[in-house]
mmCIF file of C-alpha atoms and ligand atoms in Angstrom:
data_model
loop_
_atom_site.group_PDB
_atom_site.id
_atom_site.type_symbol
_atom_site.label_atom_id
_atom_site.label_comp_id
_atom_site.label_asym_id
_atom_site.label_seq_id
_atom_site.Cartn_x
_atom_site.Cartn_y
_atom_site.Cartn_z
ATOM 1 C CA MET A 135 -2.846 21.374 16.043
ATOM 2 C CA THR A 136 -3.669 17.732 14.779
ATOM 3 C CA VAL A 137 -2.169 16.339 11.303
ATOM 4 C CA ASN A 138 -5.570 16.868 9.702
ATOM 5 C CA ALA A 139 -5.634 20.295 10.613
ATOM 6 C CA ARG A 140 -2.264 20.408 9.519
ATOM 7 C CA LEU A 141 -2.567 19.279 6.578
ATOM 8 C CA ALA A 142 -5.862 20.710 5.794
ATOM 9 C CA LYS A 143 -4.411 24.159 6.079
ATOM 10 C CA THR A 144 -1.977 23.490 3.627
ATOM 11 C CA SER A 145 -5.053 22.727 0.929
ATOM 12 C CA PRO A 146 -4.905 24.596 -2.233
ATOM 13 C CA ARG A 147 -8.346 26.191 -3.519
ATOM 14 C CA PRO A 148 -10.878 23.603 -4.916
ATOM 15 C CA CYS A 149 -9.361 22.246 -7.923
ATOM 16 C CA LYS A 150 -11.369 23.982 -11.173
ATOM 17 C CA HIS A 151 -11.163 20.813 -13.200
ATOM 18 C CA HIS A 152 -11.850 18.007 -10.753
ATOM 19 C CA GLY A 153 -14.630 19.529 -8.366
ATOM 20 C CA ALA A 154 -16.445 16.376 -7.981
ATOM 21 C CA GLY A 155 -15.296 13.027 -8.845
ATOM 22 C CA PRO A 156 -13.740 11.721 -11.979
ATOM 23 C CA ASN A 157 -12.890 13.719 -14.899
ATOM 24 C CA VAL A 158 -15.568 12.222 -17.206
ATOM 25 C CA ARG A 159 -14.577 14.431 -20.319
ATOM 26 C CA ALA A 160 -10.636 12.522 -19.924
ATOM 27 C CA MET A 161 -12.178 8.953 -19.780
ATOM 28 C CA SER A 162 -11.160 8.123 -22.934
ATOM 29 C CA LYS A 163 -10.920 4.642 -24.156
ATOM 30 C CA ILE A 164 -7.505 4.782 -23.436
ATOM 31 C CA ASN A 165 -7.561 5.300 -19.864
ATOM 32 C CA ALA A 166 -10.394 2.580 -19.071
ATOM 33 C CA PRO A 167 -9.627 -0.358 -16.752
ATOM 34 C CA ARG A 168 -8.548 -3.422 -18.808
ATOM 35 C CA HIS A 169 -7.860 -6.824 -17.331
ATOM 36 C CA ASP A 170 -6.112 -8.391 -20.829
ATOM 37 C CA TRP A 171 -2.560 -6.826 -20.446
ATOM 38 C CA THR A 172 0.233 -8.917 -21.756
ATOM 39 C CA LEU A 173 3.338 -9.239 -20.282
ATOM 40 C CA THR A 174 5.208 -7.802 -23.032
ATOM 41 C CA GLU A 175 2.571 -4.781 -23.226
ATOM 42 C CA VAL A 176 3.547 -4.354 -19.690
ATOM 43 C CA GLU A 177 7.374 -4.364 -20.284
ATOM 44 C CA ALA A 178 6.571 -1.755 -23.232
ATOM 45 C CA LEU A 179 5.370 0.329 -20.957
ATOM 46 C CA PHE A 180 8.400 0.462 -18.745
ATOM 47 C CA ASP A 181 10.572 1.008 -21.855
ATOM 48 C CA LEU A 182 8.882 4.049 -22.974
ATOM 49 C CA PRO A 183 10.824 7.455 -22.850
ATOM 50 C CA PHE A 184 10.702 8.576 -19.255
ATOM 51 C CA MET A 185 8.666 11.940 -20.030
ATOM 52 C CA ASP A 186 6.126 9.980 -22.213
ATOM 53 C CA LEU A 187 5.292 7.513 -19.632
ATOM 54 C CA VAL A 188 5.010 9.958 -16.832
ATOM 55 C CA HIS A 189 2.870 11.957 -19.118
ATOM 56 C CA ARG A 190 0.678 8.945 -20.092
ATOM 57 C CA ALA A 191 0.281 7.906 -16.107
ATOM 58 C CA ALA A 192 -0.409 11.514 -15.340
ATOM 59 C CA ASN A 193 -3.313 11.703 -17.759
ATOM 60 C CA VAL A 194 -4.820 8.258 -16.377
ATOM 61 C CA HIS A 195 -4.184 9.681 -13.085
ATOM 62 C CA ARG A 196 -6.154 12.827 -13.942
ATOM 63 C CA ALA A 197 -9.024 10.899 -15.637
ATOM 64 C CA TRP A 198 -9.952 8.901 -12.259
ATOM 65 C CA PHE A 199 -8.954 11.218 -9.368
ATOM 66 C CA ASP A 200 -8.349 14.969 -8.557
ATOM 67 C CA PRO A 201 -4.272 15.018 -8.702
ATOM 68 C CA SER A 202 -4.574 17.318 -5.751
ATOM 69 C CA GLU A 203 -5.743 14.671 -3.454
ATOM 70 C CA ILE A 204 -3.754 12.320 -1.613
ATOM 71 C CA GLN A 205 -5.262 9.656 0.508
ATOM 72 C CA LEU A 206 -3.662 9.165 4.347
ATOM 73 C CA SER A 207 -3.655 5.491 6.235
ATOM 74 C CA GLN A 208 -2.340 5.061 9.188
ATOM 75 C CA LEU A 209 -0.408 1.607 10.215
ATOM 76 C CA LEU A 210 -0.022 -0.324 13.478
ATOM 77 C CA SER A 211 1.483 -3.608 13.991
ATOM 78 C CA VAL A 212 -1.062 -5.095 16.396
ATOM 79 C CA LYS A 213 1.338 -8.240 16.457
ATOM 80 C CA THR A 214 5.192 -7.821 16.311
ATOM 81 C CA GLY A 215 7.647 -10.217 15.400
ATOM 82 C CA GLY A 216 8.314 -14.422 15.420
ATOM 83 C CA CYS A 217 6.677 -14.709 12.032
ATOM 84 C CA ALA A 218 6.964 -18.691 10.901
ATOM 85 C CA GLU A 219 7.549 -17.092 7.428
ATOM 86 C CA ASN A 220 11.040 -16.707 5.918
ATOM 87 C CA CYS A 221 10.392 -13.739 3.330
ATOM 88 C CA GLY A 222 14.068 -12.505 3.045
ATOM 89 C CA TYR A 223 13.253 -8.831 3.469
ATOM 90 C CA CYS A 224 11.178 -8.472 6.898
ATOM 91 C CA SER A 225 12.437 -7.548 9.877
ATOM 92 C CA GLN A 226 9.620 -9.712 11.935
ATOM 93 C CA SER A 227 10.680 -13.267 10.484
ATOM 94 C CA ALA A 228 11.489 -15.572 13.081
ATOM 95 C CA HIS A 229 14.051 -16.834 10.688
ATOM 96 C CA PHE A 230 16.652 -13.942 10.763
ATOM 97 C CA LYS A 231 18.277 -11.965 13.247
ATOM 98 C CA THR A 232 17.075 -8.539 13.262
ATOM 99 C CA GLY A 233 17.229 -7.818 16.966
ATOM 100 C CA LEU A 234 13.393 -7.267 16.827
ATOM 101 C CA LYS A 235 11.372 -8.358 19.886
ATOM 102 C CA ALA A 236 8.500 -10.603 19.309
ATOM 103 C CA GLU A 237 5.367 -9.275 21.329
ATOM 104 C CA LYS A 238 1.919 -10.906 21.851
ATOM 105 C CA LEU A 239 -1.172 -9.635 20.081
ATOM 106 C CA MET A 240 -2.398 -6.337 21.596
ATOM 107 C CA ASP A 241 -5.271 -5.817 23.588
ATOM 108 C CA ALA A 242 -8.119 -3.963 21.471
ATOM 109 C CA ASP A 243 -8.562 -1.103 23.782
ATOM 110 C CA ASP A 244 -4.649 -0.097 23.338
ATOM 111 C CA VAL A 245 -5.637 -0.903 19.509
ATOM 112 C CA VAL A 246 -8.614 1.205 19.709
ATOM 113 C CA ALA A 247 -6.660 4.240 21.267
ATOM 114 C CA LYS A 248 -4.162 3.995 18.689
ATOM 115 C CA ALA A 249 -6.824 4.476 15.868
ATOM 116 C CA ARG A 250 -8.519 7.132 17.463
ATOM 117 C CA ALA A 251 -5.066 9.083 18.125
ATOM 118 C CA ALA A 252 -4.598 8.353 13.955
ATOM 119 C CA ARG A 253 -8.018 9.586 13.270
ATOM 120 C CA ASP A 254 -7.933 12.887 15.183
ATOM 121 C CA GLY A 255 -4.424 13.307 13.578
ATOM 122 C CA GLY A 256 -5.849 13.235 9.917
ATOM 123 C CA ALA A 257 -5.727 9.393 8.898
ATOM 124 C CA GLN A 258 -8.679 7.991 6.997
ATOM 125 C CA ARG A 259 -7.876 4.559 7.312
ATOM 126 C CA PHE A 260 -6.215 2.503 10.112
ATOM 127 C CA CYS A 261 -4.639 -0.698 9.026
ATOM 128 C CA MET A 262 -3.718 -3.074 11.542
ATOM 129 C CA GLY A 263 -0.590 -5.852 10.790
ATOM 130 C CA ALA A 264 0.214 -8.985 12.351
ATOM 131 C CA ALA A 265 3.617 -10.671 11.965
ATOM 132 C CA TRP A 266 1.551 -14.230 11.165
ATOM 133 C CA ARG A 267 1.985 -16.677 8.462
ATOM 134 C CA GLU A 268 -1.865 -17.177 8.652
ATOM 135 C CA LEU A 269 -4.824 -16.253 10.676
ATOM 136 C CA LYS A 270 -5.503 -18.702 13.443
ATOM 137 C CA ASP A 271 -8.994 -19.224 14.454
ATOM 138 C CA ARG A 272 -8.374 -18.710 18.229
ATOM 139 C CA ASP A 273 -7.283 -15.283 17.441
ATOM 140 C CA LEU A 274 -10.492 -14.537 15.382
ATOM 141 C CA PRO A 275 -12.729 -13.043 18.142
ATOM 142 C CA LYS A 276 -10.188 -11.045 19.696
ATOM 143 C CA LEU A 277 -9.438 -9.226 16.127
ATOM 144 C CA ALA A 278 -13.509 -9.235 14.949
ATOM 145 C CA ASN A 279 -14.090 -7.179 18.299
ATOM 146 C CA MET A 280 -10.677 -4.763 17.331
ATOM 147 C CA ILE A 281 -12.197 -4.511 13.604
ATOM 148 C CA ALA A 282 -15.573 -3.565 15.078
ATOM 149 C CA GLU A 283 -14.428 -0.841 17.429
ATOM 150 C CA VAL A 284 -12.061 0.848 15.009
ATOM 151 C CA LYS A 285 -14.858 0.843 12.519
ATOM 152 C CA ALA A 286 -17.183 2.292 15.127
ATOM 153 C CA LEU A 287 -14.630 5.104 15.107
ATOM 154 C CA GLY A 288 -15.885 6.295 11.515
ATOM 155 C CA MET A 289 -12.412 4.962 9.964
ATOM 156 C CA GLU A 290 -12.223 2.848 6.900
ATOM 157 C CA THR A 291 -10.627 -0.556 8.568
ATOM 158 C CA CYS A 292 -7.855 -2.299 6.879
ATOM 159 C CA ALA A 293 -6.141 -5.364 8.017
ATOM 160 C CA THR A 294 -2.763 -7.670 6.928
ATOM 161 C CA LEU A 295 -2.853 -11.053 9.079
ATOM 162 C CA GLY A 296 -1.094 -13.452 6.476
ATOM 163 C CA MET A 297 -3.171 -16.152 4.754
ATOM 164 C CA LEU A 298 -7.103 -16.386 5.275
ATOM 165 C CA THR A 299 -9.063 -18.988 4.508
ATOM 166 C CA ALA A 300 -12.848 -18.442 2.997
ATOM 167 C CA ASP A 301 -14.587 -18.890 6.457
ATOM 168 C CA GLN A 302 -12.350 -16.365 8.323
ATOM 169 C CA ALA A 303 -12.759 -13.756 5.446
ATOM 170 C CA LYS A 304 -16.286 -13.908 5.895
ATOM 171 C CA ALA A 305 -15.728 -13.635 9.729
ATOM 172 C CA LEU A 306 -13.482 -10.507 9.184
ATOM 173 C CA LYS A 307 -16.134 -8.794 6.571
ATOM 174 C CA ALA A 308 -19.087 -9.537 9.139
ATOM 175 C CA ALA A 309 -17.040 -7.697 11.758
ATOM 176 C CA GLY A 310 -16.609 -4.445 9.877
ATOM 177 C CA LEU A 311 -13.126 -5.057 7.829
ATOM 178 C CA ASP A 312 -13.454 -2.911 4.751
ATOM 179 C CA TYR A 313 -9.706 -3.587 3.317
ATOM 180 C CA TYR A 314 -7.432 -6.673 3.501
ATOM 181 C CA ASN A 315 -3.778 -6.210 2.521
ATOM 182 C CA HIS A 316 -2.208 -9.377 1.303
ATOM 183 C CA ASN A 317 0.787 -8.682 -1.426
ATOM 184 C CA LEU A 318 2.429 -10.780 -4.246
ATOM 185 C CA ASP A 319 5.690 -8.990 -3.408
ATOM 186 C CA THR A 320 7.229 -9.264 -6.912
ATOM 187 C CA GLY A 321 6.498 -11.150 -10.101
ATOM 188 C CA PRO A 322 6.360 -15.017 -9.960
ATOM 189 C CA ASP A 323 9.959 -15.858 -11.424
ATOM 190 C CA TYR A 324 11.671 -13.823 -8.835
ATOM 191 C CA TYR A 325 9.404 -15.095 -6.230
ATOM 192 C CA LYS A 326 11.465 -18.002 -5.269
ATOM 193 C CA ASP A 327 14.359 -16.108 -4.561
ATOM 194 C CA VAL A 328 12.154 -13.938 -2.090
ATOM 195 C CA VAL A 329 9.957 -16.280 -0.070
ATOM 196 C CA THR A 330 10.111 -20.292 0.272
ATOM 197 C CA THR A 331 7.580 -20.637 2.978
ATOM 198 C CA ARG A 332 4.615 -19.698 0.849
ATOM 199 C CA THR A 333 3.690 -20.092 -2.855
ATOM 200 C CA TYR A 334 2.452 -17.374 -4.907
ATOM 201 C CA GLN A 335 -0.499 -19.625 -5.553
ATOM 202 C CA GLU A 336 -1.484 -19.516 -1.849
ATOM 203 C CA ARG A 337 -1.397 -15.621 -1.733
ATOM 204 C CA LEU A 338 -3.615 -15.696 -5.027
ATOM 205 C CA ASP A 339 -6.037 -18.130 -3.409
ATOM 206 C CA THR A 340 -6.130 -15.655 0.025
ATOM 207 C CA LEU A 341 -6.757 -12.727 -2.444
ATOM 208 C CA SER A 342 -9.621 -14.760 -3.859
ATOM 209 C CA HIS A 343 -11.496 -15.332 -0.231
ATOM 210 C CA VAL A 344 -11.014 -11.804 0.452
ATOM 211 C CA ARG A 345 -12.832 -10.824 -2.820
ATOM 212 C CA ASP A 346 -15.275 -13.379 -2.588
ATOM 213 C CA ALA A 347 -16.218 -12.158 1.160
ATOM 214 C CA GLY A 348 -16.747 -8.698 -0.378
ATOM 215 C CA MET A 349 -14.217 -6.967 0.893
ATOM 216 C CA SER A 350 -11.658 -4.447 -0.758
ATOM 217 C CA THR A 351 -8.099 -5.681 -1.654
ATOM 218 C CA CYS A 352 -4.822 -4.028 -1.081
ATOM 219 C CA CYS A 353 -2.530 -6.143 -3.132
ATOM 220 C CA GLY A 354 1.066 -4.647 -4.139
ATOM 221 C CA GLY A 355 4.628 -5.683 -3.935
ATOM 222 C CA ILE A 356 8.126 -4.551 -3.010
ATOM 223 C CA VAL A 357 10.811 -3.029 -5.549
ATOM 224 C CA GLY A 358 14.554 -2.639 -4.981
ATOM 225 C CA MET A 359 15.054 -6.525 -3.909
ATOM 226 C CA GLY A 360 17.246 -7.215 -6.723
ATOM 227 C CA GLU A 361 14.605 -8.513 -8.701
ATOM 228 C CA THR A 362 15.011 -7.122 -12.743
ATOM 229 C CA ARG A 363 12.639 -4.561 -14.165
ATOM 230 C CA ARG A 364 11.105 -7.729 -15.812
ATOM 231 C CA ASP A 365 10.157 -9.138 -12.715
ATOM 232 C CA ARG A 366 8.616 -5.334 -11.717
ATOM 233 C CA ALA A 367 6.725 -5.747 -15.079
ATOM 234 C CA GLY A 368 5.724 -9.668 -14.060
ATOM 235 C CA LEU A 369 4.385 -8.231 -10.622
ATOM 236 C CA LEU A 370 1.957 -5.392 -12.466
ATOM 237 C CA HIS A 371 1.252 -7.867 -15.255
ATOM 238 C CA GLN A 372 -0.288 -10.242 -12.252
ATOM 239 C CA LEU A 373 -2.042 -7.206 -10.554
ATOM 240 C CA ALA A 374 -3.706 -5.838 -13.655
ATOM 241 C CA THR A 375 -4.917 -9.326 -14.766
ATOM 242 C CA LEU A 376 -6.441 -10.374 -11.773
ATOM 243 C CA PRO A 377 -10.295 -10.878 -11.735
ATOM 244 C CA ALA A 378 -10.596 -7.318 -9.993
ATOM 245 C CA HIS A 379 -7.767 -4.867 -10.143
ATOM 246 C CA PRO A 380 -6.751 -4.145 -6.490
ATOM 247 C CA ASP A 381 -8.663 -1.360 -4.797
ATOM 248 C CA SER A 382 -5.187 -0.503 -3.367
ATOM 249 C CA LEU A 383 -1.759 -1.016 -4.524
ATOM 250 C CA PRO A 384 0.875 -0.630 -2.532
ATOM 251 C CA ILE A 385 4.519 0.004 -4.074
ATOM 252 C CA ASN A 386 7.083 -0.687 -1.344
ATOM 253 C CA GLY A 387 10.610 0.455 -1.670
ATOM 254 C CA LEU A 388 12.334 -2.067 0.132
ATOM 255 C CA VAL A 389 13.841 -0.648 3.918
ATOM 256 C CA PRO A 390 16.953 -2.478 4.101
ATOM 257 C CA VAL A 391 16.825 -4.205 7.168
ATOM 258 C CA SER A 392 19.943 -5.445 8.752
ATOM 259 C CA GLY A 393 19.748 -9.546 9.492
ATOM 260 C CA THR A 394 17.351 -10.196 6.753
ATOM 261 C CA PRO A 395 18.902 -11.657 3.680
ATOM 262 C CA LEU A 396 17.614 -9.237 1.069
ATOM 263 C CA GLY A 397 18.424 -6.106 3.571
ATOM 264 C CA ASP A 398 21.908 -7.319 3.638
ATOM 265 C CA LYS A 399 22.599 -7.773 0.490
ATOM 266 C CA VAL A 400 21.362 -4.375 -0.477
ATOM 267 C CA LEU A 401 22.918 -2.654 2.396
ATOM 268 C CA ALA A 402 26.366 -4.539 1.531
ATOM 269 C CA GLU A 403 26.425 -3.694 -2.280
ATOM 270 C CA GLY A 404 24.986 -0.077 -1.534
ATOM 271 C CA LYS A 405 22.418 -0.951 -4.505
ATOM 272 C CA ALA A 406 19.335 0.396 -3.764
ATOM 273 C CA ILE A 407 16.638 0.769 -6.543
ATOM 274 C CA ASP A 408 17.467 3.693 -9.125
ATOM 275 C CA SER A 409 14.904 6.230 -8.283
ATOM 276 C CA ILE A 410 13.872 6.790 -12.063
ATOM 277 C CA GLU A 411 13.117 3.057 -12.035
ATOM 278 C CA PHE A 412 10.960 3.485 -8.736
ATOM 279 C CA ILE A 413 9.057 6.408 -10.287
ATOM 280 C CA ARG A 414 8.527 4.366 -13.699
ATOM 281 C CA THR A 415 6.943 1.875 -11.571
ATOM 282 C CA ILE A 416 4.636 3.848 -9.971
ATOM 283 C CA ALA A 417 3.831 5.179 -13.555
ATOM 284 C CA VAL A 418 3.129 2.059 -14.863
ATOM 285 C CA ALA A 419 1.084 0.776 -12.226
ATOM 286 C CA ARG A 420 -0.911 3.780 -12.542
ATOM 287 C CA ILE A 421 -1.614 2.940 -16.394
ATOM 288 C CA VAL A 422 -2.489 -0.713 -15.902
ATOM 289 C CA CYS A 423 -4.739 -0.325 -12.795
ATOM 290 C CA PRO A 424 -5.983 2.930 -13.626
ATOM 291 C CA LYS A 425 -8.845 2.958 -10.613
ATOM 292 C CA SER A 426 -6.899 1.725 -8.045
ATOM 293 C CA MET A 427 -5.134 3.751 -4.893
ATOM 294 C CA VAL A 428 -1.664 3.711 -5.929
ATOM 295 C CA ARG A 429 -0.275 3.787 -2.582
ATOM 296 C CA LEU A 430 3.699 5.347 -2.428
ATOM 297 C CA SER A 431 4.039 3.206 0.617
ATOM 298 C CA ALA A 432 7.372 1.455 2.580
ATOM 299 C CA GLY A 433 10.646 3.420 1.853
ATOM 300 C CA ARG A 434 9.315 6.980 1.645
ATOM 301 C CA GLU A 435 11.736 7.844 4.669
ATOM 302 C CA GLY A 436 14.738 7.523 2.342
ATOM 303 C CA MET A 437 13.325 9.335 -0.567
ATOM 304 C CA SER A 438 13.965 13.231 -1.276
ATOM 305 C CA ARG A 439 10.932 15.616 -1.491
ATOM 306 C CA GLU A 440 11.494 15.994 -5.172
ATOM 307 C CA LEU A 441 11.128 12.151 -5.881
ATOM 308 C CA GLN A 442 8.170 11.981 -3.830
ATOM 309 C CA ALA A 443 6.731 14.619 -6.148
ATOM 310 C CA LEU A 444 7.595 12.633 -8.943
ATOM 311 C CA CYS A 445 5.782 9.928 -7.753
ATOM 312 C CA PHE A 446 2.603 11.601 -7.025
ATOM 313 C CA MET A 447 2.920 13.479 -10.777
ATOM 314 C CA ALA A 448 3.156 9.796 -12.021
ATOM 315 C CA GLY A 449 0.213 8.612 -10.425
ATOM 316 C CA ALA A 450 0.684 7.757 -6.874
ATOM 317 C CA ASN A 451 -2.167 9.267 -4.683
ATOM 318 C CA SER A 452 -1.879 7.369 -1.517
ATOM 319 C CA ILE A 453 0.621 7.275 1.508
ATOM 320 C CA PHE A 454 0.982 6.051 5.020
ATOM 321 C CA VAL A 455 1.739 8.677 7.385
ATOM 322 C CA GLY A 456 2.360 8.888 11.214
ATOM 323 C CA GLY A 457 6.182 8.599 11.709
ATOM 324 C CA LYS A 458 6.267 4.650 11.589
ATOM 325 C CA LEU A 459 5.152 1.880 9.139
ATOM 326 C CA LEU A 460 5.194 -1.519 11.074
ATOM 327 C CA THR A 461 8.371 -1.810 12.457
ATOM 328 C CA THR A 462 10.593 1.026 10.239
ATOM 329 C CA PRO A 463 10.293 4.842 10.451
ATOM 330 C CA LEU A 464 8.101 7.492 8.140
ATOM 331 C CA PRO A 465 8.797 10.710 7.519
ATOM 332 C CA ASP A 466 7.554 12.703 10.894
ATOM 333 C CA MET A 467 4.245 14.471 10.535
ATOM 334 C CA ASP A 468 5.974 18.128 10.059
ATOM 335 C CA GLU A 469 7.921 17.151 6.835
ATOM 336 C CA ASP A 470 4.844 15.819 5.333
ATOM 337 C CA SER A 471 2.705 18.843 6.253
ATOM 338 C CA ARG A 472 5.337 20.961 4.766
ATOM 339 C CA LEU A 473 5.703 18.510 1.500
ATOM 340 C CA PHE A 474 1.839 18.989 1.241
ATOM 341 C CA GLN A 475 1.992 22.841 1.715
ATOM 342 C CA ASP A 476 4.635 23.280 -1.120
ATOM 343 C CA LEU A 477 3.296 20.820 -3.282
ATOM 344 C CA ASP A 478 -0.748 22.294 -2.805
ATOM 345 C CA LEU A 479 -1.925 18.659 -2.014
ATOM 346 C CA LYS A 480 -4.662 18.165 0.555
ATOM 347 C CA PRO A 481 -5.773 15.020 2.464
ATOM 348 C CA MET A 482 -8.420 12.778 0.586
ATOM 349 C CA GLY A 483 -12.007 12.611 1.979
ATOM 350 C CA SER A 484 -11.633 12.613 6.081
ATOM 351 C CA VAL A 485 -13.250 10.980 8.618
ATOM 352 C CA ARG A 486 -17.016 12.220 8.844
ATOM 353 C CA ALA A 487 -16.874 15.354 11.500
ATOM 354 C CA GLU A 488 -19.869 13.533 13.299
ATOM 355 C CA PHE A 489 -17.765 11.108 14.574
ATOM 356 C CA VAL A 490 -15.173 13.146 15.853
ATOM 357 C CA ALA A 491 -17.720 15.854 17.217
ATOM 358 C CA ALA A 492 -19.811 12.974 18.807
ATOM 359 C CA GLU A 493 -16.716 12.112 20.980
HETATM 360 N N1 SAM B 44 2.368 -11.089 7.916
HETATM 361 C C1 SAM B 44 1.355 -10.500 6.625
HETATM 362 C C2 SAM B 44 1.760 -10.753 5.707
HETATM 363 O O1 SAM B 44 3.135 -11.087 5.195
HETATM 364 O O2 SAM B 44 0.819 -10.666 4.826
HETATM 365 C C3 SAM B 44 1.302 -8.987 6.917
HETATM 366 C C4 SAM B 44 2.393 -8.101 7.021
HETATM 367 S S1 SAM B 44 3.706 -7.966 5.987
HETATM 368 C C5 SAM B 44 4.659 -6.909 7.318
HETATM 369 C C6 SAM B 44 2.991 -6.630 4.982
HETATM 370 C C7 SAM B 44 3.850 -6.333 3.859
HETATM 371 O O3 SAM B 44 4.595 -5.462 4.109
HETATM 372 C C8 SAM B 44 4.399 -7.568 3.152
HETATM 373 O O4 SAM B 44 3.594 -8.235 2.177
HETATM 374 C C9 SAM B 44 5.740 -6.457 2.377
HETATM 375 O O5 SAM B 44 5.156 -6.486 1.307
HETATM 376 C C10 SAM B 44 5.887 -5.204 3.158
HETATM 377 N N2 SAM B 44 7.167 -5.143 3.920
HETATM 378 C C11 SAM B 44 7.699 -6.085 4.727
HETATM 379 N N3 SAM B 44 8.686 -5.775 5.149
HETATM 380 C C12 SAM B 44 9.279 -4.504 4.386
HETATM 381 C C13 SAM B 44 10.184 -3.726 4.061
HETATM 382 N N4 SAM B 44 11.348 -4.413 4.895
HETATM 383 N N5 SAM B 44 10.489 -3.145 2.719
HETATM 384 C C14 SAM B 44 9.306 -3.109 2.085
HETATM 385 N N6 SAM B 44 8.137 -3.396 2.564
HETATM 386 C C15 SAM B 44 8.188 -4.246 3.444
HETATM 387 C C1 DTB B 45 2.220 -2.633 2.646
HETATM 388 O O1 DTB B 45 2.590 -2.964 1.360
HETATM 389 N N1 DTB B 45 3.259 -2.091 3.155
HETATM 390 C C2 DTB B 45 2.895 -1.623 4.682
HETATM 391 C C3 DTB B 45 1.350 -2.447 4.654
HETATM 392 N N2 DTB B 45 1.165 -3.147 3.570
HETATM 393 C C4 DTB B 45 0.852 -3.241 5.735
HETATM 394 C C5 DTB B 45 3.972 -2.531 5.407
HETATM 395 C C6 DTB B 45 5.318 -2.117 4.927
HETATM 396 C C7 DTB B 45 6.467 -2.675 5.853
HETATM 397 C C8 DTB B 45 7.405 -1.676 5.950
HETATM 398 C C9 DTB B 45 8.693 -2.508 6.829
HETATM 399 C C10 DTB B 45 8.059 -2.622 8.454
HETATM 400 O O2 DTB B 45 8.133 -1.365 8.902
HETATM 401 O O3 DTB B 45 8.248 -3.517 9.339
HETATM 402 FE FE1 SF4 B 46 5.620 -13.027 8.274
HETATM 403 FE FE2 SF4 B 46 4.400 -10.974 6.863
HETATM 404 FE FE3 SF4 B 46 7.039 -10.641 7.586
HETATM 405 FE FE4 SF4 B 46 6.574 -12.393 5.525
HETATM 406 S S1 SF4 B 46 6.151 -10.170 5.415
HETATM 407 S S2 SF4 B 46 8.120 -12.725 7.412
HETATM 408 S S3 SF4 B 46 4.375 -12.922 6.256
HETATM 409 S S4 SF4 B 46 5.342 -10.680 8.884
#
């Protein structure tokens, strides 16, 4: 049985309260998107009593989404390792000895075969990741072809290829790219402790090119890198005050990779982020960016079922599935399937049947 069939089989009865689209009655002023959040306000959300924070986030979630629906995306590393950047968490940076073998850009046919399998397994969106500091014009035609072919499978397309120029963003959009992932990673004050080969402003510039080209943005960050609560609030404050809130907002729990400076620190100190603080981060993300798809992204592999359930309760409504992120593992499909069944969750939308039937 495919993942889709397995997960769909676990679907609960249709939700009485959220049959078609957002719950308009609940869309009070308090739940409306705002772009004028102050850092102090975001910090105050983090400081709310836990039960009040999660309750408020769950209300915002229900105002805009069916809380029983979770979006499923699948990732593929189309160009692995050997990256020129020094992001202190990353297995793929050429600056660190992580034991990862660098590979060339994959051929489009191989990528499309993986995308088809992901679609048939239930993923709605296919995200292609490359370990590049920035996209080079010489690679653009191959990527454009890859994106167009994945799009033709009826999937939403997403890519994360490093920094883009305005013209490159337009070319990717023209090829059929729906989403571009480019993370701010952390708050502006902690950023210098994470990466020094690319500035915060350069990240904001790429996001601006993506928006101007008419693509949807996927932008979030990582928690558990040794940052403070103020840094986490700083990241969410940046995201909430962008000209447009990210359409997808990934919250990654650091996957500590041996050989990376930040991974090694966490491994040596045994100090992963506190799970209650992780849930708080999801809840605040949901409140400050009410209409974004908040993705419980990297780090799910090490999380208990209960922790994941609380993240969904606090407003996360998107995950990566398929057993692997880019270079690190995810829970296997059977585990996710059982989780969906036990939590009465169902996959959001699904790839249109005619695409599958036509093949
Ligand atoms: N090279 C491109 C870039 O950095 O924009 C795209 C790929 S990069 C791997 C995508 C994102 O994955 C990073 O911005 C970071 O937020 C996240 N990431 C990478 N390694 C991670 C790790 N060990 N744990 C958690 N998140 C990670
Ligand atoms: C994002 O924010 N998380 C995904 C996706 N965007 C590209 C990547 C997570 C990578 C985790 C580490 C790895 O597997 O290499
Ligand atoms: Fe390169 Fe992206 Fe990893 Fe940074 S996060 S080292 S840019 S692959």
